[in-house]
């Protein structure tokens, strides 16, 4: 009579014991592993070439792969080549367009912002609005925000396609500018200031329809003594 299996299924596809537990029960660690080595490929290390000239013998045996004439004086580690392409982080279900979120890190931590959309890089496009709490149009990682249950209807607000990752990209500081030290800060571009005013104007029209929503966005988030974020409902 065949013995009962050591492992059984609690539900279809769910085993009673894990793989490590079955490994221990069967005492597989006592059995010698039989590895079958792959047959070694024979690679020719030398090859025969024809040599011109009557006094040179006609043929000569040379290495199949010619050695490099130059080699590094020290062993330089080469970076590992990765074939994995970075993927855009999926947007959390609670962070839809119009969601009021709380920033947890950065210059504006503790401020409440309105989520406008997700950019191609996976970052969120948010704004204060700037006229209410001083938070301008900026990119934020969704890992550093808390989504609240407050929603704003932004379907009537048209977010221009020019607000992408290239819009927020800054020019790299050259070595010459770094050696010269601190310089006079450049003025904020008028085009970006006009974009901020246009977005604020459209957003404030929607915010003004809900009582006390403007005051809610202007207030900063903080924890008092005895308050714990995991016990709060945002």
CSV table of C-alpha atoms in Angstrom, one decimal, residues 21-226:
chain,number,residue,atom,x,y,z
A,21,UNK,CA,9.5,22.3,5.5
A,22,UNK,CA,9.2,19.5,3.0
A,23,UNK,CA,12.9,19.7,2.3
A,24,UNK,CA,13.5,19.1,6.0
A,25,UNK,CA,10.9,16.3,6.4
A,26,UNK,CA,12.3,14.4,3.4
A,27,UNK,CA,15.9,14.9,4.8
A,28,UNK,CA,17.0,15.9,1.3
A,29,UNK,CA,20.0,17.7,2.9
A,30,UNK,CA,21.5,14.2,3.5
A,31,UNK,CA,21.4,13.1,-0.1
A,32,UNK,CA,24.3,13.8,-2.3
A,33,UNK,CA,23.5,16.1,-5.3
A,34,UNK,CA,24.3,14.6,-8.7
A,35,UNK,CA,25.3,17.4,-11.0
A,36,UNK,CA,25.8,16.5,-14.7
A,37,UNK,CA,28.5,18.6,-16.1
A,38,UNK,CA,27.9,19.9,-19.6
A,39,UNK,CA,30.4,18.6,-22.2
A,40,UNK,CA,33.2,21.0,-22.7
A,41,UNK,CA,33.4,22.6,-26.1
A,42,UNK,CA,36.7,22.1,-27.9
A,43,UNK,CA,38.0,25.5,-28.9
A,44,UNK,CA,41.0,25.7,-31.2
A,45,UNK,CA,43.8,27.7,-29.6
A,46,UNK,CA,46.0,27.7,-32.7
A,47,UNK,CA,45.4,28.0,-36.4
A,48,UNK,CA,47.6,27.5,-39.5
A,49,UNK,CA,48.1,30.4,-41.9
A,50,UNK,CA,49.9,30.6,-45.2
A,51,UNK,CA,53.0,32.7,-45.3
A,52,UNK,CA,54.2,34.1,-48.6
A,53,UNK,CA,57.8,33.9,-49.5
A,54,UNK,CA,59.9,31.0,-50.8
A,55,UNK,CA,62.2,30.9,-47.7
A,56,UNK,CA,59.4,31.2,-45.0
A,57,UNK,CA,58.2,27.7,-45.1
A,58,UNK,CA,54.8,28.3,-46.7
A,59,UNK,CA,52.8,27.7,-43.5
A,60,UNK,CA,53.0,28.9,-39.9
A,61,UNK,CA,51.1,28.1,-36.7
A,62,UNK,CA,49.8,31.2,-34.9
A,63,UNK,CA,47.4,31.7,-31.9
A,64,UNK,CA,43.7,31.7,-32.9
A,65,UNK,CA,43.1,34.9,-31.0
A,66,UNK,CA,45.6,37.6,-31.3
A,67,UNK,CA,46.7,39.1,-28.0
A,68,UNK,CA,46.1,42.8,-27.4
A,69,UNK,CA,49.2,45.0,-27.7
A,70,UNK,CA,48.0,47.2,-24.8
A,71,UNK,CA,46.8,46.3,-21.4
A,72,UNK,CA,45.8,48.4,-18.3
A,73,UNK,CA,48.5,48.9,-15.7
A,74,UNK,CA,45.9,48.2,-13.0
A,75,UNK,CA,42.8,46.0,-13.0
A,76,UNK,CA,39.9,48.4,-13.7
A,77,UNK,CA,36.5,47.0,-12.6
A,78,UNK,CA,34.0,47.2,-15.4
A,79,UNK,CA,30.4,48.0,-14.5
A,80,UNK,CA,27.9,45.2,-14.8
A,81,UNK,CA,25.7,45.5,-17.8
A,82,UNK,CA,22.0,45.3,-16.9
A,83,UNK,CA,19.3,44.4,-19.4
A,84,UNK,CA,16.5,45.6,-17.2
A,85,UNK,CA,14.8,48.7,-18.3
A,86,UNK,CA,13.3,51.0,-15.6
A,87,UNK,CA,9.5,50.9,-15.6
A,88,UNK,CA,7.1,53.7,-14.7
A,89,UNK,CA,5.7,53.3,-11.2
A,90,UNK,CA,2.0,52.6,-11.4
A,91,UNK,CA,-0.2,55.3,-9.9
A,92,UNK,CA,-1.7,54.5,-6.5
A,93,UNK,CA,-5.5,54.1,-6.6
A,94,UNK,CA,-6.0,56.9,-4.0
A,95,UNK,CA,-4.0,59.4,-6.0
A,96,UNK,CA,-6.3,60.4,-8.8
A,97,UNK,CA,-6.5,63.8,-10.5
A,98,UNK,CA,-7.9,66.3,-8.0
A,99,UNK,CA,-6.9,64.5,-4.9
A,100,UNK,CA,-5.6,66.7,-2.0
A,101,UNK,CA,-2.3,65.2,-0.8
A,102,UNK,CA,0.1,66.0,2.1
A,103,UNK,CA,3.8,66.3,1.3
A,104,UNK,CA,6.0,64.4,3.6
A,105,UNK,CA,9.5,65.5,2.5
A,106,UNK,CA,11.3,68.3,0.8
A,107,UNK,CA,11.1,72.0,1.1
A,108,UNK,CA,7.3,72.1,1.3
A,109,UNK,CA,6.8,69.2,3.7
A,110,UNK,CA,3.6,69.4,5.7
A,111,UNK,CA,1.9,71.4,3.0
A,112,UNK,CA,-1.3,70.3,1.3
A,113,UNK,CA,-1.3,70.2,-2.5
A,114,UNK,CA,-3.6,69.3,-5.3
A,115,UNK,CA,-2.6,66.4,-7.6
A,116,UNK,CA,-3.1,67.4,-11.3
A,117,UNK,CA,-1.7,64.3,-13.2
A,118,UNK,CA,1.1,61.7,-13.4
A,119,UNK,CA,4.0,62.5,-15.7
A,120,UNK,CA,5.8,60.0,-17.9
A,121,UNK,CA,8.6,59.5,-15.4
A,122,UNK,CA,6.0,58.3,-12.8
A,123,UNK,CA,6.3,61.5,-10.7
A,124,UNK,CA,3.2,63.5,-9.7
A,125,UNK,CA,2.5,67.0,-11.0
A,126,UNK,CA,1.1,69.0,-8.0
A,127,UNK,CA,0.4,72.6,-7.1
A,128,UNK,CA,-0.6,74.4,-3.9
A,129,UNK,CA,-2.1,76.5,-5.5
A,130,UNK,CA,0.8,78.9,-5.1
A,131,UNK,CA,-1.5,81.8,-4.2
A,132,UNK,CA,-2.9,79.9,-1.3
A,133,UNK,CA,0.0,78.1,0.4
A,134,UNK,CA,3.1,79.0,-1.6
A,135,UNK,CA,3.6,75.6,-3.3
A,136,UNK,CA,4.3,76.1,-7.0
A,137,UNK,CA,3.9,73.7,-9.8
A,138,UNK,CA,6.4,70.9,-9.1
A,139,UNK,CA,7.1,67.2,-9.4
A,140,UNK,CA,6.7,64.9,-6.4
A,141,UNK,CA,7.4,61.3,-5.8
A,142,UNK,CA,4.2,59.5,-4.8
A,143,UNK,CA,6.1,57.6,-2.1
A,144,UNK,CA,6.4,60.8,-0.2
A,145,UNK,CA,2.8,62.0,-0.1
A,146,UNK,CA,-0.3,61.0,1.9
A,147,UNK,CA,-3.5,60.9,-0.1
A,148,UNK,CA,-6.5,62.4,1.7
A,149,UNK,CA,-10.1,61.6,1.2
A,150,UNK,CA,-10.7,65.2,0.0
A,151,UNK,CA,-11.2,65.4,-3.8
A,152,UNK,CA,-11.6,68.4,-6.1
A,153,UNK,CA,-13.3,68.2,-9.4
A,154,UNK,CA,-10.6,69.2,-11.9
A,155,UNK,CA,-12.3,67.9,-15.0
A,156,UNK,CA,-12.9,71.4,-16.2
A,157,UNK,CA,-9.3,72.4,-15.7
A,158,UNK,CA,-7.1,71.8,-18.8
A,159,UNK,CA,-3.6,70.8,-17.9
A,160,UNK,CA,-1.3,71.8,-20.8
A,161,UNK,CA,0.8,69.1,-22.4
A,162,UNK,CA,3.9,71.3,-22.0
A,163,UNK,CA,3.9,70.4,-18.3
A,164,UNK,CA,6.2,67.4,-18.6
A,165,UNK,CA,9.5,66.3,-17.2
A,166,UNK,CA,11.5,68.4,-19.7
A,167,UNK,CA,9.6,71.5,-18.4
A,168,UNK,CA,11.1,71.1,-15.0
A,169,UNK,CA,14.6,70.1,-16.1
A,170,UNK,CA,17.4,72.4,-14.9
A,171,UNK,CA,20.6,73.1,-16.8
A,172,UNK,CA,23.6,71.3,-15.4
A,173,UNK,CA,26.2,73.5,-13.6
A,174,UNK,CA,29.4,73.7,-15.5
A,175,UNK,CA,32.8,73.2,-14.0
A,176,UNK,CA,33.7,76.8,-14.7
A,177,UNK,CA,30.7,78.1,-12.8
A,178,UNK,CA,31.5,75.8,-9.9
A,179,UNK,CA,35.0,77.2,-9.6
A,180,UNK,CA,33.8,80.8,-9.8
A,181,UNK,CA,31.7,80.2,-6.7
A,182,UNK,CA,28.4,81.8,-5.8
A,183,UNK,CA,27.0,84.1,-8.5
A,184,UNK,CA,24.0,86.3,-8.7
A,185,UNK,CA,20.8,84.2,-8.7
A,186,UNK,CA,19.0,84.4,-12.1
A,187,UNK,CA,15.5,85.8,-12.2
A,188,UNK,CA,12.6,83.4,-12.3
A,189,UNK,CA,11.4,83.0,-16.0
A,190,UNK,CA,8.3,85.1,-16.7
A,191,UNK,CA,6.9,82.4,-18.9
A,192,UNK,CA,6.8,80.0,-15.9
A,193,UNK,CA,5.3,82.6,-13.7
A,194,UNK,CA,2.5,83.2,-16.2
A,195,UNK,CA,1.9,79.4,-16.4
A,196,UNK,CA,1.6,79.3,-12.6
A,197,UNK,CA,-0.9,82.2,-12.6
A,198,UNK,CA,-3.0,80.5,-15.3
A,199,UNK,CA,-3.2,77.2,-13.4
A,200,UNK,CA,-3.9,79.0,-10.1
A,201,UNK,CA,-6.7,81.0,-11.6
A,202,UNK,CA,-8.5,78.0,-13.0
A,203,UNK,CA,-8.0,76.0,-9.8
A,204,UNK,CA,-9.1,78.7,-7.4
A,205,UNK,CA,-12.4,79.0,-9.2
A,206,UNK,CA,-13.1,75.4,-8.4
A,207,UNK,CA,-11.8,75.7,-4.8
A,208,UNK,CA,-14.0,78.7,-4.1
A,209,UNK,CA,-17.1,76.7,-4.7
A,210,UNK,CA,-16.5,74.5,-1.6
A,211,UNK,CA,-16.7,76.3,1.9
A,212,UNK,CA,-13.5,76.3,4.0
A,213,UNK,CA,-11.6,74.4,1.3
A,214,UNK,CA,-9.2,77.3,0.7
A,215,UNK,CA,-8.5,77.5,4.5
A,216,UNK,CA,-7.9,73.7,4.5
A,217,UNK,CA,-5.3,74.0,1.7
A,218,UNK,CA,-3.6,76.9,3.5
A,219,UNK,CA,-3.2,75.0,6.7
A,220,UNK,CA,-0.1,72.8,7.4
A,221,UNK,CA,-0.3,69.2,8.6
A,222,UNK,CA,1.3,68.3,11.9
A,223,UNK,CA,1.0,65.7,14.7
A,224,UNK,CA,0.2,66.6,18.3
A,225,UNK,CA,1.3,64.6,21.3
A,226,UNK,CA,-0.4,61.3,21.5
